[in-house]
């Protein structure tokens, strides 16, 4: 219920719901215009999730703020914060992501350090921290497997990442199964980008984007409402340069415009209706 963005100079602004301090402005007051995040940080990345926000500075320091009832801010406590608070440890991160859609018990965050090691913290009820167990952690813990990652994206009680060679791995909630360690994505594809929604994930290959997972609202774009355990291409033959997976919908950008598909109950497809 909130949004954050970075200016070209790396200053963070947030707006929307702020009952847990997820806007980071030192208050718990909702804002309907962009409001500066407290502190004089220069950020390289920012990720807004369910009642929390995480960001990394140009120097690789990770900071989080907002709800912390399950240790999802990574500072070693369960105290909510309404200003940026340093994630515990001395890790320097080059990628950061946060999650927690729909279910407030699913909040977790992950980041990749300069060596390619992935670290996660917060709730681990479905194995979404990738540690090989179901133990929650209020501080960063290493994702198991000895893999070197380049990108990471989080969903609802799940996580997906790309290795340095472009292989996709996911772990956590898997429709009744619990994957507590990184598991290769089926199909043997090589990906250059990845983006995860609530329970579906899309990745970019040399021949185009593919999506897999929950398709109940049509968010995989293949013309059906079926789930897919292996990635499928959106129909229509469109050449997407960028794709972003949301809760139950997906959007993609082509040279000729932007397309969206999936759930439209809140008008999120931008078509002028709620179909």
PDB file of C-alpha atoms in Angstrom:
ATOM      1  CA  UNK A   1       0.000   0.000   0.000  1.00  0.00           C
ATOM      2  CA  UNK A   2       2.942   2.338  -0.511  1.00  0.00           C
ATOM      3  CA  UNK A   3       5.349   3.295  -3.269  1.00  0.00           C
ATOM      4  CA  UNK A   4       8.969   4.454  -3.260  1.00  0.00           C
ATOM      5  CA  UNK A   5      11.267   5.883  -5.904  1.00  0.00           C
ATOM      6  CA  UNK A   6      14.773   7.276  -6.270  1.00  0.00           C
ATOM      7  CA  UNK A   7      15.706  10.548  -7.931  1.00  0.00           C
ATOM      8  CA  UNK A   8      18.593  10.705 -10.388  1.00  0.00           C
ATOM      9  CA  UNK A   9      20.727  11.900  -7.467  1.00  0.00           C
ATOM     10  CA  UNK A  10      19.833   8.850  -5.335  1.00  0.00           C
ATOM     11  CA  UNK A  11      17.477  10.538  -2.879  1.00  0.00           C
ATOM     12  CA  UNK A  12      14.577   8.341  -1.776  1.00  0.00           C
ATOM     13  CA  UNK A  13      10.946   9.460  -1.685  1.00  0.00           C
ATOM     14  CA  UNK A  14       7.960   7.383  -0.535  1.00  0.00           C
ATOM     15  CA  UNK A  15       4.206   7.901  -0.365  1.00  0.00           C
ATOM     16  CA  UNK A  16       1.064   6.008   0.629  1.00  0.00           C
ATOM     17  CA  UNK A  17       0.199   4.033   3.769  1.00  0.00           C
ATOM     18  CA  UNK A  18       2.550   4.613   6.697  1.00  0.00           C
ATOM     19  CA  UNK A  19       1.096   3.016   9.845  1.00  0.00           C
ATOM     20  CA  UNK A  20       4.292   1.010  10.415  1.00  0.00           C
ATOM     21  CA  UNK A  21       6.726   3.702   9.239  1.00  0.00           C
ATOM     22  CA  UNK A  22       7.291   2.174   5.806  1.00  0.00           C
ATOM     23  CA  UNK A  23       7.689   5.644   4.259  1.00  0.00           C
ATOM     24  CA  UNK A  24      10.810   6.242   6.356  1.00  0.00           C
ATOM     25  CA  UNK A  25      10.108   9.923   7.012  1.00  0.00           C
ATOM     26  CA  UNK A  26      10.242   9.623  10.805  1.00  0.00           C
ATOM     27  CA  UNK A  27       6.476   9.558  11.218  1.00  0.00           C
ATOM     28  CA  UNK A  28       3.570   7.129  10.971  1.00  0.00           C
ATOM     29  CA  UNK A  29       1.434   9.553   8.957  1.00  0.00           C
ATOM     30  CA  UNK A  30       0.035   8.524   5.584  1.00  0.00           C
ATOM     31  CA  UNK A  31       1.241  10.683   2.679  1.00  0.00           C
ATOM     32  CA  UNK A  32      -0.476  11.271  -0.662  1.00  0.00           C
ATOM     33  CA  UNK A  33       2.499  13.002  -2.270  1.00  0.00           C
ATOM     34  CA  UNK A  34       6.163  11.928  -2.472  1.00  0.00           C
ATOM     35  CA  UNK A  35       7.844  12.530   0.896  1.00  0.00           C
ATOM     36  CA  UNK A  36      11.589  12.460   1.456  1.00  0.00           C
ATOM     37  CA  UNK A  37      13.012   9.513   3.377  1.00  0.00           C
ATOM     38  CA  UNK A  38      14.859  10.709   6.478  1.00  0.00           C
ATOM     39  CA  UNK A  39      18.641  10.935   6.486  1.00  0.00           C
ATOM     40  CA  UNK A  40      21.222  12.079   4.005  1.00  0.00           C
ATOM     41  CA  UNK A  41      21.676   8.752   2.229  1.00  0.00           C
ATOM     42  CA  UNK A  42      22.452   8.359  -1.452  1.00  0.00           C
ATOM     43  CA  UNK A  43      20.743   5.166  -2.595  1.00  0.00           C
ATOM     44  CA  UNK A  44      21.453   2.935  -5.571  1.00  0.00           C
ATOM     45  CA  UNK A  45      18.361   0.720  -5.233  1.00  0.00           C
ATOM     46  CA  UNK A  46      15.076   0.677  -3.333  1.00  0.00           C
ATOM     47  CA  UNK A  47      12.424  -2.017  -2.840  1.00  0.00           C
ATOM     48  CA  UNK A  48       8.981  -1.468  -1.313  1.00  0.00           C
ATOM     49  CA  UNK A  49       7.108  -4.491   0.043  1.00  0.00           C
ATOM     50  CA  UNK A  50       4.267  -5.171   2.455  1.00  0.00           C
ATOM     51  CA  UNK A  51       4.580  -2.540   5.222  1.00  0.00           C
ATOM     52  CA  UNK A  52       8.360  -2.290   4.815  1.00  0.00           C
ATOM     53  CA  UNK A  53      11.009  -0.800   2.563  1.00  0.00           C
ATOM     54  CA  UNK A  54      14.651  -1.739   1.992  1.00  0.00           C
ATOM     55  CA  UNK A  55      17.328   0.132   0.085  1.00  0.00           C
ATOM     56  CA  UNK A  56      21.054  -0.058  -0.561  1.00  0.00           C
ATOM     57  CA  UNK A  57      23.431   2.887  -0.708  1.00  0.00           C
ATOM     58  CA  UNK A  58      26.027   3.533  -3.387  1.00  0.00           C
ATOM     59  CA  UNK A  59      28.571   2.082  -0.962  1.00  0.00           C
ATOM     60  CA  UNK A  60      26.570  -1.149  -0.555  1.00  0.00           C
ATOM     61  CA  UNK A  61      25.109  -0.546   2.893  1.00  0.00           C
ATOM     62  CA  UNK A  62      21.637  -2.046   3.317  1.00  0.00           C
ATOM     63  CA  UNK A  63      18.978  -0.179   5.290  1.00  0.00           C
ATOM     64  CA  UNK A  64      15.354  -1.097   5.979  1.00  0.00           C
ATOM     65  CA  UNK A  65      12.393   0.571   7.672  1.00  0.00           C
ATOM     66  CA  UNK A  66       8.760  -0.157   8.469  1.00  0.00           C
ATOM     67  CA  UNK A  67       7.162  -3.254  10.018  1.00  0.00           C
ATOM     68  CA  UNK A  68       9.519  -5.564  11.856  1.00  0.00           C
ATOM     69  CA  UNK A  69       7.309  -7.969  13.799  1.00  0.00           C
ATOM     70  CA  UNK A  70       9.098 -10.963  12.249  1.00  0.00           C
ATOM     71  CA  UNK A  71      12.588  -9.482  11.969  1.00  0.00           C
ATOM     72  CA  UNK A  72      12.125  -8.548   8.327  1.00  0.00           C
ATOM     73  CA  UNK A  73      14.162  -5.347   8.703  1.00  0.00           C
ATOM     74  CA  UNK A  74      17.250  -7.431   9.410  1.00  0.00           C
ATOM     75  CA  UNK A  75      18.528  -5.324  12.312  1.00  0.00           C
ATOM     76  CA  UNK A  76      18.404  -8.150  14.844  1.00  0.00           C
ATOM     77  CA  UNK A  77      15.230  -6.896  16.542  1.00  0.00           C
ATOM     78  CA  UNK A  78      11.462  -7.076  16.093  1.00  0.00           C
ATOM     79  CA  UNK A  79      10.954  -3.337  16.608  1.00  0.00           C
ATOM     80  CA  UNK A  80       9.228  -1.299  13.888  1.00  0.00           C
ATOM     81  CA  UNK A  81      11.320   1.574  12.489  1.00  0.00           C
ATOM     82  CA  UNK A  82      10.094   4.749  10.783  1.00  0.00           C
ATOM     83  CA  UNK A  83      13.542   5.862   9.638  1.00  0.00           C
ATOM     84  CA  UNK A  84      16.215   3.933   7.707  1.00  0.00           C
ATOM     85  CA  UNK A  85      17.922   1.421   9.991  1.00  0.00           C
ATOM     86  CA  UNK A  86      21.075  -0.474   9.110  1.00  0.00           C
ATOM     87  CA  UNK A  87      20.775  -4.184   8.388  1.00  0.00           C
ATOM     88  CA  UNK A  88      22.997  -6.158  10.770  1.00  0.00           C
ATOM     89  CA  UNK A  89      26.437  -7.318   9.663  1.00  0.00           C
ATOM     90  CA  UNK A  90      29.232  -5.917   7.577  1.00  0.00           C
ATOM     91  CA  UNK A  91      28.010  -7.162   4.211  1.00  0.00           C
ATOM     92  CA  UNK A  92      28.186  -4.829   1.220  1.00  0.00           C
ATOM     93  CA  UNK A  93      25.312  -5.477  -1.175  1.00  0.00           C
ATOM     94  CA  UNK A  94      25.026  -4.809  -4.906  1.00  0.00           C
ATOM     95  CA  UNK A  95      21.403  -6.034  -5.262  1.00  0.00           C
ATOM     96  CA  UNK A  96      18.497  -5.882  -2.828  1.00  0.00           C
ATOM     97  CA  UNK A  97      14.875  -7.019  -2.915  1.00  0.00           C
ATOM     98  CA  UNK A  98      11.973  -7.241  -0.473  1.00  0.00           C
ATOM     99  CA  UNK A  99       8.663  -9.077  -0.413  1.00  0.00           C
ATOM    100  CA  UNK A 100       5.510  -9.654   1.559  1.00  0.00           C
ATOM    101  CA  UNK A 101       2.476  -9.412  -0.685  1.00  0.00           C
ATOM    102  CA  UNK A 102      -0.976 -10.403   0.599  1.00  0.00           C
ATOM    103  CA  UNK A 103       0.135 -12.253   3.724  1.00  0.00           C
ATOM    104  CA  UNK A 104       1.792 -10.219   6.453  1.00  0.00           C
ATOM    105  CA  UNK A 105       3.480 -13.376   7.720  1.00  0.00           C
ATOM    106  CA  UNK A 106       5.426 -13.705   4.481  1.00  0.00           C
ATOM    107  CA  UNK A 107       7.716 -10.713   4.884  1.00  0.00           C
ATOM    108  CA  UNK A 108      11.345 -11.273   4.037  1.00  0.00           C
ATOM    109  CA  UNK A 109      14.187  -9.511   2.254  1.00  0.00           C
ATOM    110  CA  UNK A 110      17.242 -10.694   0.352  1.00  0.00           C
ATOM    111  CA  UNK A 111      20.375  -9.112  -1.048  1.00  0.00           C
ATOM    112  CA  UNK A 112      23.438 -10.135  -3.027  1.00  0.00           C
ATOM    113  CA  UNK A 113      26.898  -9.100  -1.920  1.00  0.00           C
ATOM    114  CA  UNK A 114      29.867  -8.167  -4.092  1.00  0.00           C
ATOM    115  CA  UNK A 115      31.011 -11.810  -4.260  1.00  0.00           C
ATOM    116  CA  UNK A 116      27.625 -13.006  -5.569  1.00  0.00           C
ATOM    117  CA  UNK A 117      26.564 -14.631  -2.305  1.00  0.00           C
ATOM    118  CA  UNK A 118      22.853 -14.180  -1.542  1.00  0.00           C
ATOM    119  CA  UNK A 119      21.725 -13.333   1.988  1.00  0.00           C
ATOM    120  CA  UNK A 120      18.140 -13.311   3.280  1.00  0.00           C
ATOM    121  CA  UNK A 121      16.371 -12.368   6.505  1.00  0.00           C
ATOM    122  CA  UNK A 122      12.875 -12.327   8.016  1.00  0.00           C
ATOM    123  CA  UNK A 123      10.171 -14.987   7.864  1.00  0.00           C
ATOM    124  CA  UNK A 124      11.122 -18.476   6.664  1.00  0.00           C
ATOM    125  CA  UNK A 125       7.895 -20.458   7.102  1.00  0.00           C
ATOM    126  CA  UNK A 126       8.074 -21.762   3.519  1.00  0.00           C
ATOM    127  CA  UNK A 127      11.839 -21.871   3.125  1.00  0.00           C
ATOM    128  CA  UNK A 128      11.946 -18.472   1.403  1.00  0.00           C
ATOM    129  CA  UNK A 129      15.286 -17.599   3.028  1.00  0.00           C
ATOM    130  CA  UNK A 130      16.937 -20.476   1.166  1.00  0.00           C
ATOM    131  CA  UNK A 131      18.888 -21.710   4.168  1.00  0.00           C
ATOM    132  CA  UNK A 132      17.830 -25.353   3.929  1.00  0.00           C
ATOM    133  CA  UNK A 133      15.518 -25.044   6.938  1.00  0.00           C
ATOM    134  CA  UNK A 134      12.361 -23.245   8.103  1.00  0.00           C
ATOM    135  CA  UNK A 135      13.972 -21.085  10.795  1.00  0.00           C
ATOM    136  CA  UNK A 136      13.172 -17.349  10.795  1.00  0.00           C
ATOM    137  CA  UNK A 137      16.109 -14.956  11.087  1.00  0.00           C
ATOM    138  CA  UNK A 138      16.144 -11.273  12.146  1.00  0.00           C
ATOM    139  CA  UNK A 139      19.633 -10.870  10.639  1.00  0.00           C
ATOM    140  CA  UNK A 140      21.030 -11.815   7.207  1.00  0.00           C
ATOM    141  CA  UNK A 141      21.738 -15.523   6.736  1.00  0.00           C
ATOM    142  CA  UNK A 142      23.518 -17.025   3.745  1.00  0.00           C
ATOM    143  CA  UNK A 143      21.498 -18.760   1.053  1.00  0.00           C
ATOM    144  CA  UNK A 144      22.774 -22.323   0.859  1.00  0.00           C
ATOM    145  CA  UNK A 145      24.284 -24.085  -2.131  1.00  0.00           C
ATOM    146  CA  UNK A 146      27.482 -22.171  -2.840  1.00  0.00           C
ATOM    147  CA  UNK A 147      25.906 -20.451  -5.860  1.00  0.00           C
ATOM    148  CA  UNK A 148      26.999 -17.096  -7.267  1.00  0.00           C
ATOM    149  CA  UNK A 149      24.045 -14.842  -8.082  1.00  0.00           C
ATOM    150  CA  UNK A 150      23.714 -11.690 -10.193  1.00  0.00           C
ATOM    151  CA  UNK A 151      20.013 -10.803  -9.734  1.00  0.00           C
ATOM    152  CA  UNK A 152      17.348 -11.592  -7.138  1.00  0.00           C
ATOM    153  CA  UNK A 153      13.588 -11.008  -6.958  1.00  0.00           C
ATOM    154  CA  UNK A 154      11.118 -11.943  -4.218  1.00  0.00           C
ATOM    155  CA  UNK A 155       7.486 -13.002  -4.214  1.00  0.00           C
ATOM    156  CA  UNK A 156       4.920 -14.193  -1.709  1.00  0.00           C
ATOM    157  CA  UNK A 157       6.810 -16.590   0.596  1.00  0.00           C
ATOM    158  CA  UNK A 158       9.252 -17.324  -2.224  1.00  0.00           C
ATOM    159  CA  UNK A 159      12.464 -16.098  -3.832  1.00  0.00           C
ATOM    160  CA  UNK A 160      14.034 -16.418  -7.286  1.00  0.00           C
ATOM    161  CA  UNK A 161      17.486 -15.470  -8.502  1.00  0.00           C
ATOM    162  CA  UNK A 162      19.748 -15.677 -11.519  1.00  0.00           C
ATOM    163  CA  UNK A 163      23.199 -17.186 -11.303  1.00  0.00           C
ATOM    164  CA  UNK A 164      26.191 -15.396 -12.768  1.00  0.00           C
ATOM    165  CA  UNK A 165      25.749 -17.579 -15.875  1.00  0.00           C
ATOM    166  CA  UNK A 166      22.042 -16.798 -16.249  1.00  0.00           C
ATOM    167  CA  UNK A 167      20.535 -19.960 -14.780  1.00  0.00           C
ATOM    168  CA  UNK A 168      17.297 -19.439 -12.858  1.00  0.00           C
ATOM    169  CA  UNK A 169      16.863 -20.744  -9.307  1.00  0.00           C
ATOM    170  CA  UNK A 170      13.862 -20.467  -6.977  1.00  0.00           C
ATOM    171  CA  UNK A 171      13.073 -21.484  -3.412  1.00  0.00           C
ATOM    172  CA  UNK A 172      10.247 -21.199  -0.891  1.00  0.00           C
ATOM    173  CA  UNK A 173       6.496 -21.651  -1.419  1.00  0.00           C
ATOM    174  CA  UNK A 174       5.682 -23.872  -4.401  1.00  0.00           C
ATOM    175  CA  UNK A 175       1.925 -24.596  -4.212  1.00  0.00           C
ATOM    176  CA  UNK A 176       1.999 -27.071  -1.369  1.00  0.00           C
ATOM    177  CA  UNK A 177       5.696 -27.894  -1.546  1.00  0.00           C
ATOM    178  CA  UNK A 178       8.450 -26.197   0.425  1.00  0.00           C
ATOM    179  CA  UNK A 179      11.742 -25.646  -1.392  1.00  0.00           C
ATOM    180  CA  UNK A 180      14.170 -24.709   1.371  1.00  0.00           C
ATOM    181  CA  UNK A 181      17.195 -24.421  -0.911  1.00  0.00           C
ATOM    182  CA  UNK A 182      17.750 -22.954  -4.400  1.00  0.00           C
ATOM    183  CA  UNK A 183      16.215 -25.252  -7.027  1.00  0.00           C
ATOM    184  CA  UNK A 184      16.877 -24.864 -10.783  1.00  0.00           C
ATOM    185  CA  UNK A 185      14.042 -23.479 -12.914  1.00  0.00           C
ATOM    186  CA  UNK A 186      12.895 -26.069 -15.466  1.00  0.00           C
ATOM    187  CA  UNK A 187      13.695 -25.810 -19.149  1.00  0.00           C
ATOM    188  CA  UNK A 188      17.407 -25.119 -19.130  1.00  0.00           C
ATOM    189  CA  UNK A 189      16.956 -21.524 -20.304  1.00  0.00           C
ATOM    190  CA  UNK A 190      19.565 -18.809 -19.861  1.00  0.00           C
ATOM    191  CA  UNK A 191      18.125 -15.583 -18.460  1.00  0.00           C
ATOM    192  CA  UNK A 192      19.399 -12.014 -18.488  1.00  0.00           C
ATOM    193  CA  UNK A 193      16.665 -10.538 -16.257  1.00  0.00           C
ATOM    194  CA  UNK A 194      14.089 -11.778 -13.762  1.00  0.00           C
ATOM    195  CA  UNK A 195      11.047 -10.331 -12.001  1.00  0.00           C
ATOM    196  CA  UNK A 196       8.767 -12.066  -9.518  1.00  0.00           C
ATOM    197  CA  UNK A 197       5.136 -11.379  -8.680  1.00  0.00           C
ATOM    198  CA  UNK A 198       3.138 -12.876  -5.830  1.00  0.00           C
ATOM    199  CA  UNK A 199       3.275 -16.471  -7.041  1.00  0.00           C
ATOM    200  CA  UNK A 200       4.540 -16.171 -10.599  1.00  0.00           C
ATOM    201  CA  UNK A 201       7.871 -15.249 -12.095  1.00  0.00           C
ATOM    202  CA  UNK A 202       9.007 -13.950 -15.492  1.00  0.00           C
ATOM    203  CA  UNK A 203      12.470 -14.091 -16.993  1.00  0.00           C
ATOM    204  CA  UNK A 204      14.092 -12.729 -20.150  1.00  0.00           C
ATOM    205  CA  UNK A 205      15.861 -15.147 -22.490  1.00  0.00           C
ATOM    206  CA  UNK A 206      17.721 -14.488 -25.729  1.00  0.00           C
ATOM    207  CA  UNK A 207      14.499 -15.140 -27.662  1.00  0.00           C
ATOM    208  CA  UNK A 208      12.063 -13.306 -25.404  1.00  0.00           C
ATOM    209  CA  UNK A 209      10.339 -13.339 -22.021  1.00  0.00           C
ATOM    210  CA  UNK A 210       8.895 -16.456 -20.372  1.00  0.00           C
ATOM    211  CA  UNK A 211       6.618 -16.707 -17.336  1.00  0.00           C
ATOM    212  CA  UNK A 212       5.720 -19.570 -15.012  1.00  0.00           C
ATOM    213  CA  UNK A 213       3.879 -20.381 -11.798  1.00  0.00           C
ATOM    214  CA  UNK A 214       0.394 -19.192 -10.817  1.00  0.00           C
ATOM    215  CA  UNK A 215      -1.705 -18.349 -13.865  1.00  0.00           C
ATOM    216  CA  UNK A 216      -5.155 -18.322 -12.270  1.00  0.00           C
ATOM    217  CA  UNK A 217      -5.855 -14.698 -13.215  1.00  0.00           C
ATOM    218  CA  UNK A 218      -4.223 -14.926 -16.633  1.00  0.00           C
ATOM    219  CA  UNK A 219      -1.044 -13.281 -15.362  1.00  0.00           C
ATOM    220  CA  UNK A 220       1.222 -15.586 -17.400  1.00  0.00           C
ATOM    221  CA  UNK A 221      -0.186 -14.077 -20.601  1.00  0.00           C
ATOM    222  CA  UNK A 222      -0.493 -17.325 -22.538  1.00  0.00           C
ATOM    223  CA  UNK A 223      -4.230 -16.899 -23.145  1.00  0.00           C
ATOM    224  CA  UNK A 224      -5.255 -19.300 -20.385  1.00  0.00           C
ATOM    225  CA  UNK A 225      -5.864 -19.201 -16.639  1.00  0.00           C
ATOM    226  CA  UNK A 226      -3.801 -22.337 -16.061  1.00  0.00           C
ATOM    227  CA  UNK A 227      -0.820 -22.685 -13.763  1.00  0.00           C
ATOM    228  CA  UNK A 228       2.442 -23.671 -15.429  1.00  0.00           C
ATOM    229  CA  UNK A 229       5.241 -25.574 -13.716  1.00  0.00           C
ATOM    230  CA  UNK A 230       7.601 -24.746 -16.578  1.00  0.00           C
ATOM    231  CA  UNK A 231       7.996 -21.288 -18.179  1.00  0.00           C
ATOM    232  CA  UNK A 232       5.757 -20.366 -21.116  1.00  0.00           C
ATOM    233  CA  UNK A 233       5.851 -17.460 -23.550  1.00  0.00           C
ATOM    234  CA  UNK A 234       3.108 -14.797 -23.468  1.00  0.00           C
ATOM    235  CA  UNK A 235       0.927 -15.065 -26.553  1.00  0.00           C
ATOM    236  CA  UNK A 236       0.809 -12.542 -29.375  1.00  0.00           C
ATOM    237  CA  UNK A 237       4.416 -12.630 -30.485  1.00  0.00           C
ATOM    238  CA  UNK A 238       5.175  -9.280 -28.856  1.00  0.00           C
ATOM    239  CA  UNK A 239       8.808  -8.295 -28.355  1.00  0.00           C
ATOM    240  CA  UNK A 240       9.065  -7.061 -24.765  1.00  0.00           C
ATOM    241  CA  UNK A 241      12.177  -5.178 -23.723  1.00  0.00           C
ATOM    242  CA  UNK A 242      11.101  -4.980 -20.084  1.00  0.00           C
ATOM    243  CA  UNK A 243       8.573  -6.976 -18.070  1.00  0.00           C
ATOM    244  CA  UNK A 244       7.341  -6.485 -14.494  1.00  0.00           C
ATOM    245  CA  UNK A 245       5.332  -9.038 -12.501  1.00  0.00           C
ATOM    246  CA  UNK A 246       2.854  -7.694  -9.946  1.00  0.00           C
ATOM    247  CA  UNK A 247       0.554  -9.398  -7.464  1.00  0.00           C
ATOM    248  CA  UNK A 248      -1.795 -11.120  -9.928  1.00  0.00           C
ATOM    249  CA  UNK A 249      -0.939  -9.198 -13.083  1.00  0.00           C
ATOM    250  CA  UNK A 250       2.006  -8.534 -15.374  1.00  0.00           C
ATOM    251  CA  UNK A 251       3.040  -5.630 -17.600  1.00  0.00           C
ATOM    252  CA  UNK A 252       5.541  -5.441 -20.436  1.00  0.00           C
ATOM    253  CA  UNK A 253       7.002  -2.715 -22.611  1.00  0.00           C
ATOM    254  CA  UNK A 254       7.515  -2.985 -26.372  1.00  0.00           C
ATOM    255  CA  UNK A 255       8.812  -0.461 -28.887  1.00  0.00           C
ATOM    256  CA  UNK A 256       5.171   0.346 -29.680  1.00  0.00           C
ATOM    257  CA  UNK A 257       3.745   0.697 -26.184  1.00  0.00           C
ATOM    258  CA  UNK A 258       2.937  -0.926 -22.864  1.00  0.00           C
ATOM    259  CA  UNK A 259       0.755  -4.011 -22.424  1.00  0.00           C
ATOM    260  CA  UNK A 260      -0.741  -5.478 -19.233  1.00  0.00           C
ATOM    261  CA  UNK A 261      -2.612  -8.700 -18.478  1.00  0.00           C
ATOM    262  CA  UNK A 262      -4.043 -10.630 -15.548  1.00  0.00           C
ATOM    263  CA  UNK A 263      -6.225  -9.430 -12.675  1.00  0.00           C
ATOM    264  CA  UNK A 264      -7.847  -6.012 -13.152  1.00  0.00           C
ATOM    265  CA  UNK A 265     -10.028  -5.766 -10.038  1.00  0.00           C
ATOM    266  CA  UNK A 266      -8.433  -2.440  -9.102  1.00  0.00           C
ATOM    267  CA  UNK A 267      -7.909  -1.113 -12.609  1.00  0.00           C
ATOM    268  CA  UNK A 268      -4.239  -2.130 -12.545  1.00  0.00           C
ATOM    269  CA  UNK A 269      -4.198  -3.041 -16.253  1.00  0.00           C
ATOM    270  CA  UNK A 270      -4.812   0.583 -17.214  1.00  0.00           C
ATOM    271  CA  UNK A 271      -7.475  -0.261 -19.788  1.00  0.00           C
ATOM    272  CA  UNK A 272     -10.132   2.109 -18.451  1.00  0.00           C
ATOM    273  CA  UNK A 273     -12.228  -0.674 -16.900  1.00  0.00           C
ATOM    274  CA  UNK A 274     -11.877  -3.363 -14.234  1.00  0.00           C
ATOM    275  CA  UNK A 275     -12.236  -6.438 -16.462  1.00  0.00           C
TER     276      UNK A 275
END
